[in-house]
Coordinates of C-alpha atoms in Angstrom, one line a residue:
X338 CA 57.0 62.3 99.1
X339 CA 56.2 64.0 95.9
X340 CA 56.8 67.3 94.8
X341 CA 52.9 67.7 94.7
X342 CA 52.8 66.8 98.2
X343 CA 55.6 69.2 99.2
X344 CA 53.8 71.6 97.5
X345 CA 50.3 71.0 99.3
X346 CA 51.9 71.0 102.6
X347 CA 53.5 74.2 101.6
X348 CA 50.6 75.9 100.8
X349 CA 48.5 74.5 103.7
X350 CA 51.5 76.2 105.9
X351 CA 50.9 79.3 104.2
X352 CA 47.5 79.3 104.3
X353 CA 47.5 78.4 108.1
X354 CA 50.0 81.2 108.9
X355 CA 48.3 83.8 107.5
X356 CA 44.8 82.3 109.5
X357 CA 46.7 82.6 112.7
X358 CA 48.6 86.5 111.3
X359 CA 45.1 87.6 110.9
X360 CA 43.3 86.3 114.3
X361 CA 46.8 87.8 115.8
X362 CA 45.8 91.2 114.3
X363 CA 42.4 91.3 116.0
X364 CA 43.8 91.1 119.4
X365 CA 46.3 93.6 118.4
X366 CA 43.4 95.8 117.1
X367 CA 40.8 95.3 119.8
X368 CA 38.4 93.6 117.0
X369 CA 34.7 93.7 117.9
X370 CA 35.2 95.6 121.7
X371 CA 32.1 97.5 122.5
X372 CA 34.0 98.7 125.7
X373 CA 30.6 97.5 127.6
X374 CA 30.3 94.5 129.8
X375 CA 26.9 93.2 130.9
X376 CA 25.5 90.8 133.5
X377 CA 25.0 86.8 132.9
X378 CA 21.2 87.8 133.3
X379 CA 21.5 89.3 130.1
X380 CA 21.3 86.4 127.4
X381 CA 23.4 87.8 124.4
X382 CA 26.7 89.0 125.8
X383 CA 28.1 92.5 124.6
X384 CA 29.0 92.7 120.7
X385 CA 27.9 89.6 119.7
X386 CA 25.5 88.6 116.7
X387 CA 22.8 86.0 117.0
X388 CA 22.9 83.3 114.2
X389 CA 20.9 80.4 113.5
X390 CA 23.6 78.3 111.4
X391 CA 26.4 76.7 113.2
X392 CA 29.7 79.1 111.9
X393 CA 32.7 76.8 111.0
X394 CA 36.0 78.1 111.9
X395 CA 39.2 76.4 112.4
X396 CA 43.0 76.8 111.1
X397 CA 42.7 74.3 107.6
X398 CA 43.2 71.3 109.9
X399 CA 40.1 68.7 110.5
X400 CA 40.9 65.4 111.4
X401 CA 39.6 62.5 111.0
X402 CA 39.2 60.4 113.9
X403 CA 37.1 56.9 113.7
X404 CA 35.3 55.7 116.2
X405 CA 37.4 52.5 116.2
X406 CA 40.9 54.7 116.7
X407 CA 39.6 57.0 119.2
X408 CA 41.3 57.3 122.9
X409 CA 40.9 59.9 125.3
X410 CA 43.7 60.4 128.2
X411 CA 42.5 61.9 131.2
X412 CA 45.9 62.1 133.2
X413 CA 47.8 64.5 135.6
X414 CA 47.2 65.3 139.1
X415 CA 44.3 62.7 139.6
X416 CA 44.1 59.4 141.7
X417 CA 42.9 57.5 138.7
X418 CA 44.6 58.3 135.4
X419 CA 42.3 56.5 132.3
X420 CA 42.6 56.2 128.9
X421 CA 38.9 55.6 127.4
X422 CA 37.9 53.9 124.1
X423 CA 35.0 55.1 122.2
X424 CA 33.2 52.0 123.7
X425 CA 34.4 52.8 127.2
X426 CA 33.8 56.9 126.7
X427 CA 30.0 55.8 125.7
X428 CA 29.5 53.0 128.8
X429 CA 29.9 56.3 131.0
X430 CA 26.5 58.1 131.9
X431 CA 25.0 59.9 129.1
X432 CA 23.4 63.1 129.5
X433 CA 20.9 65.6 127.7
X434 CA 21.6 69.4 128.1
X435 CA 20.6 72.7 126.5
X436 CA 23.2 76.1 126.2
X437 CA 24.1 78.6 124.3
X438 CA 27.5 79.4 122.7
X439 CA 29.4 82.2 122.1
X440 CA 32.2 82.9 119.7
X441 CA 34.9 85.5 120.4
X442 CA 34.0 86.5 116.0
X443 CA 30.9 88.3 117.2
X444 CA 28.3 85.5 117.0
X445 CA 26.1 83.9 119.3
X446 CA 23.6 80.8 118.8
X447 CA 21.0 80.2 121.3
X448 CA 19.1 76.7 122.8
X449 CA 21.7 74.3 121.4
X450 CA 20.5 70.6 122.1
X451 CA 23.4 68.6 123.2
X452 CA 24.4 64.8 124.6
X453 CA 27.5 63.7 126.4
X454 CA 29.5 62.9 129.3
X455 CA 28.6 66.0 132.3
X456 CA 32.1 66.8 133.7
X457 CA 31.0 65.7 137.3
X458 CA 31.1 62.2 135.8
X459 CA 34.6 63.1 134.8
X460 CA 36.1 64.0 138.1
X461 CA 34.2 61.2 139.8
X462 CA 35.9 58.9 137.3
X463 CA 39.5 60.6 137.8
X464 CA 39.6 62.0 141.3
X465 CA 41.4 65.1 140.6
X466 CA 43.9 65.7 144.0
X467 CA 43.4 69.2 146.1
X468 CA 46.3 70.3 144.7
X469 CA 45.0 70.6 141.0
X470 CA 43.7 74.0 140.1
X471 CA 44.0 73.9 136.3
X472 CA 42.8 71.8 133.3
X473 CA 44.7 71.3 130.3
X474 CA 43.5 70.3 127.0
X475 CA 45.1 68.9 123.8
X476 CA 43.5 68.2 120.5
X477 CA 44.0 66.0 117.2
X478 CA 45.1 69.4 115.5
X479 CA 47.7 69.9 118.4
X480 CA 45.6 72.5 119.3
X481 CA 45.9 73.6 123.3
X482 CA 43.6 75.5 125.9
X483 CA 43.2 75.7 129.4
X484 CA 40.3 76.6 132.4
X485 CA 40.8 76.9 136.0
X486 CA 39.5 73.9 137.7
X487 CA 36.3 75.3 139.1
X488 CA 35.6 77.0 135.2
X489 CA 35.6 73.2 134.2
X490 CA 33.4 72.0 137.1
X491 CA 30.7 73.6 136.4
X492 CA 27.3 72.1 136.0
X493 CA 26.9 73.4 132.3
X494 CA 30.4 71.7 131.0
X495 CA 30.2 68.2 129.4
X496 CA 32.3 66.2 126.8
X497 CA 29.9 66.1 124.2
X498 CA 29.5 63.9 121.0
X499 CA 25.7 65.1 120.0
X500 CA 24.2 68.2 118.4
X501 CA 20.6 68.5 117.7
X502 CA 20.2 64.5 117.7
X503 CA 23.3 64.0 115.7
X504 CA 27.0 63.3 115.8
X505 CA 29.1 66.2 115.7
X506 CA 30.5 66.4 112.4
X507 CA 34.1 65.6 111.7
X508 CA 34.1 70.1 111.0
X509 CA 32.7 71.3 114.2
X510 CA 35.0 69.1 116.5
X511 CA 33.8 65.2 116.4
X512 CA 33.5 62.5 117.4
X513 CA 34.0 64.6 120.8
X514 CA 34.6 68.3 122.1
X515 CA 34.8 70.1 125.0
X516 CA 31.4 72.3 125.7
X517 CA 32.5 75.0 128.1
X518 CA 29.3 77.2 127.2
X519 CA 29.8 80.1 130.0
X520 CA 33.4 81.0 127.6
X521 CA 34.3 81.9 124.7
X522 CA 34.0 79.0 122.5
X523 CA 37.7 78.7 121.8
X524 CA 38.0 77.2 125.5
X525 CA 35.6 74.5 124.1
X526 CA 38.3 72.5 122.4
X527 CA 37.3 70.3 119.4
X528 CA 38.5 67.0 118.5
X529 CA 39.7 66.3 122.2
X530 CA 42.6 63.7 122.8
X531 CA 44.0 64.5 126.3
X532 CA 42.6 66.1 129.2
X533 CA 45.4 67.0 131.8
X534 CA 44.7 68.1 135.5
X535 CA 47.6 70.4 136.3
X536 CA 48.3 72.4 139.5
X537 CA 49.5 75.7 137.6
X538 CA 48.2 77.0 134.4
X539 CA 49.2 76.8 131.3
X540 CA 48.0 79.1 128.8
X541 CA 47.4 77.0 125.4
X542 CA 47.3 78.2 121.9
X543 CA 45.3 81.8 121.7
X544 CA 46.3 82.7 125.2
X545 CA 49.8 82.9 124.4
X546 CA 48.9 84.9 121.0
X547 CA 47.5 87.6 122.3
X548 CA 44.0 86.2 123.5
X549 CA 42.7 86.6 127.2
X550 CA 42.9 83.9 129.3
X551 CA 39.7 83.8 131.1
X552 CA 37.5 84.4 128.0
X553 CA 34.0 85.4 129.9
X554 CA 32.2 86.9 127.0
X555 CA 29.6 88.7 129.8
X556 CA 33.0 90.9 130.4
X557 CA 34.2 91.2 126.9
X558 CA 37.4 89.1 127.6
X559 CA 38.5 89.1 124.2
X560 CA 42.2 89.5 124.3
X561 CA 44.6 90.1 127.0

């Protein structure tokens, strides 16, 4: 290794320290709480924006993940642990679905078109066992969230590879993300490698910094 590349990894620590420091300080500072929580009925949730772009945030880190390297594990407390291919992940049924999505940095974008895997195709796939009451997810970035079981199961949550009739770029979380659209978007983890059915939670990366675990944007679950 050079002393350029010691350098850039360096700075790219730095830079990804500070990222975290400063997402930190919201929750310490209550960032963007109205104080106000409003029913589902009502479509934009309290204190957030509407956009019409697609925001990019992250930490610094996007990986790159090919088609022709790509595995997802689906493992845990399930009958039938599977590690799928990008050929195998795409023989599975593919479905059309329309949501909105909420980000805990105040904005909202409405009627986003979307194609992927429904998570009822997932848990027919892996049998999750009555014990399991969590899902666990780890990305590419080494990134970590977690849902309750039924949060996952819902009719709206799908793996999904398509936005707007074309792959999800390599910056918002492709070649596949979690779409958790009833949450907070950070519970929609991007760049998905392992999905782990666990029968206690396990708070992932914002939880345990200072970020609420539930994350229902109707309540204003911003931090904990």
């Amino acid at each position: 290794m050079t002393e350029t590349d010691k350098d850039s990894i360096s700075l790219f620590g730095q830079i990804k320290d500070k990222l975290i420091g400063r997402k930190q300080d919201w929750s310490r500072d209550g960032r963007a709480l109205t104080g106000t929580t409003a029913p589902h009925a009502q479509r934009l949730p309290p204190g957030q924006r509407l956009v019409t772009d697609w925001p990019v945030l992250d930490l610094g880190i996007q990986p790159e993940i090919p088609h022709a390297a790509f595995r997802l594990t689906i493992d845990g407390d399930v009958a039938n642990p599977v590690t799928l291919d990008w050929n195998a992940l795409m023989d599975l049924p593919q479905h059309d679905s329309v949501s909105d999505m909420h980000c805990v940095t105040t904005w909202s974008r409405y009627d986003n078109h979307w194609r992927g895997i429904r998570v009822a195709t997932i848990l027919d796939l892996v049998q999750p066992h009555n014990t399991a009451t969590h899902v666990l997810f780890e990305s590419h970035d080494d990134y970590t969230t977690n849902l309750t079981l039924e949060q996952f199961a819902a009719e709206d949550c799908h793996l999904v590879h398509t936005w707007e009739g074309k792959p999800i770029s390599r910056q918002h979380g492709g070649p596949l993300r979690v779409l958790v659209p009833r949450y907070y978007l950070w519970k929609s983890a991007k760049w998905v490698r392992r999905i782990t059915f666990a029968t206690a939670d396990h708070p992932g990366f914002w939880e345990t910094r200072g970020y609420n675990n539930n994350a229902d944007p109707w309540l204003e679950e911003r931090y904990s």
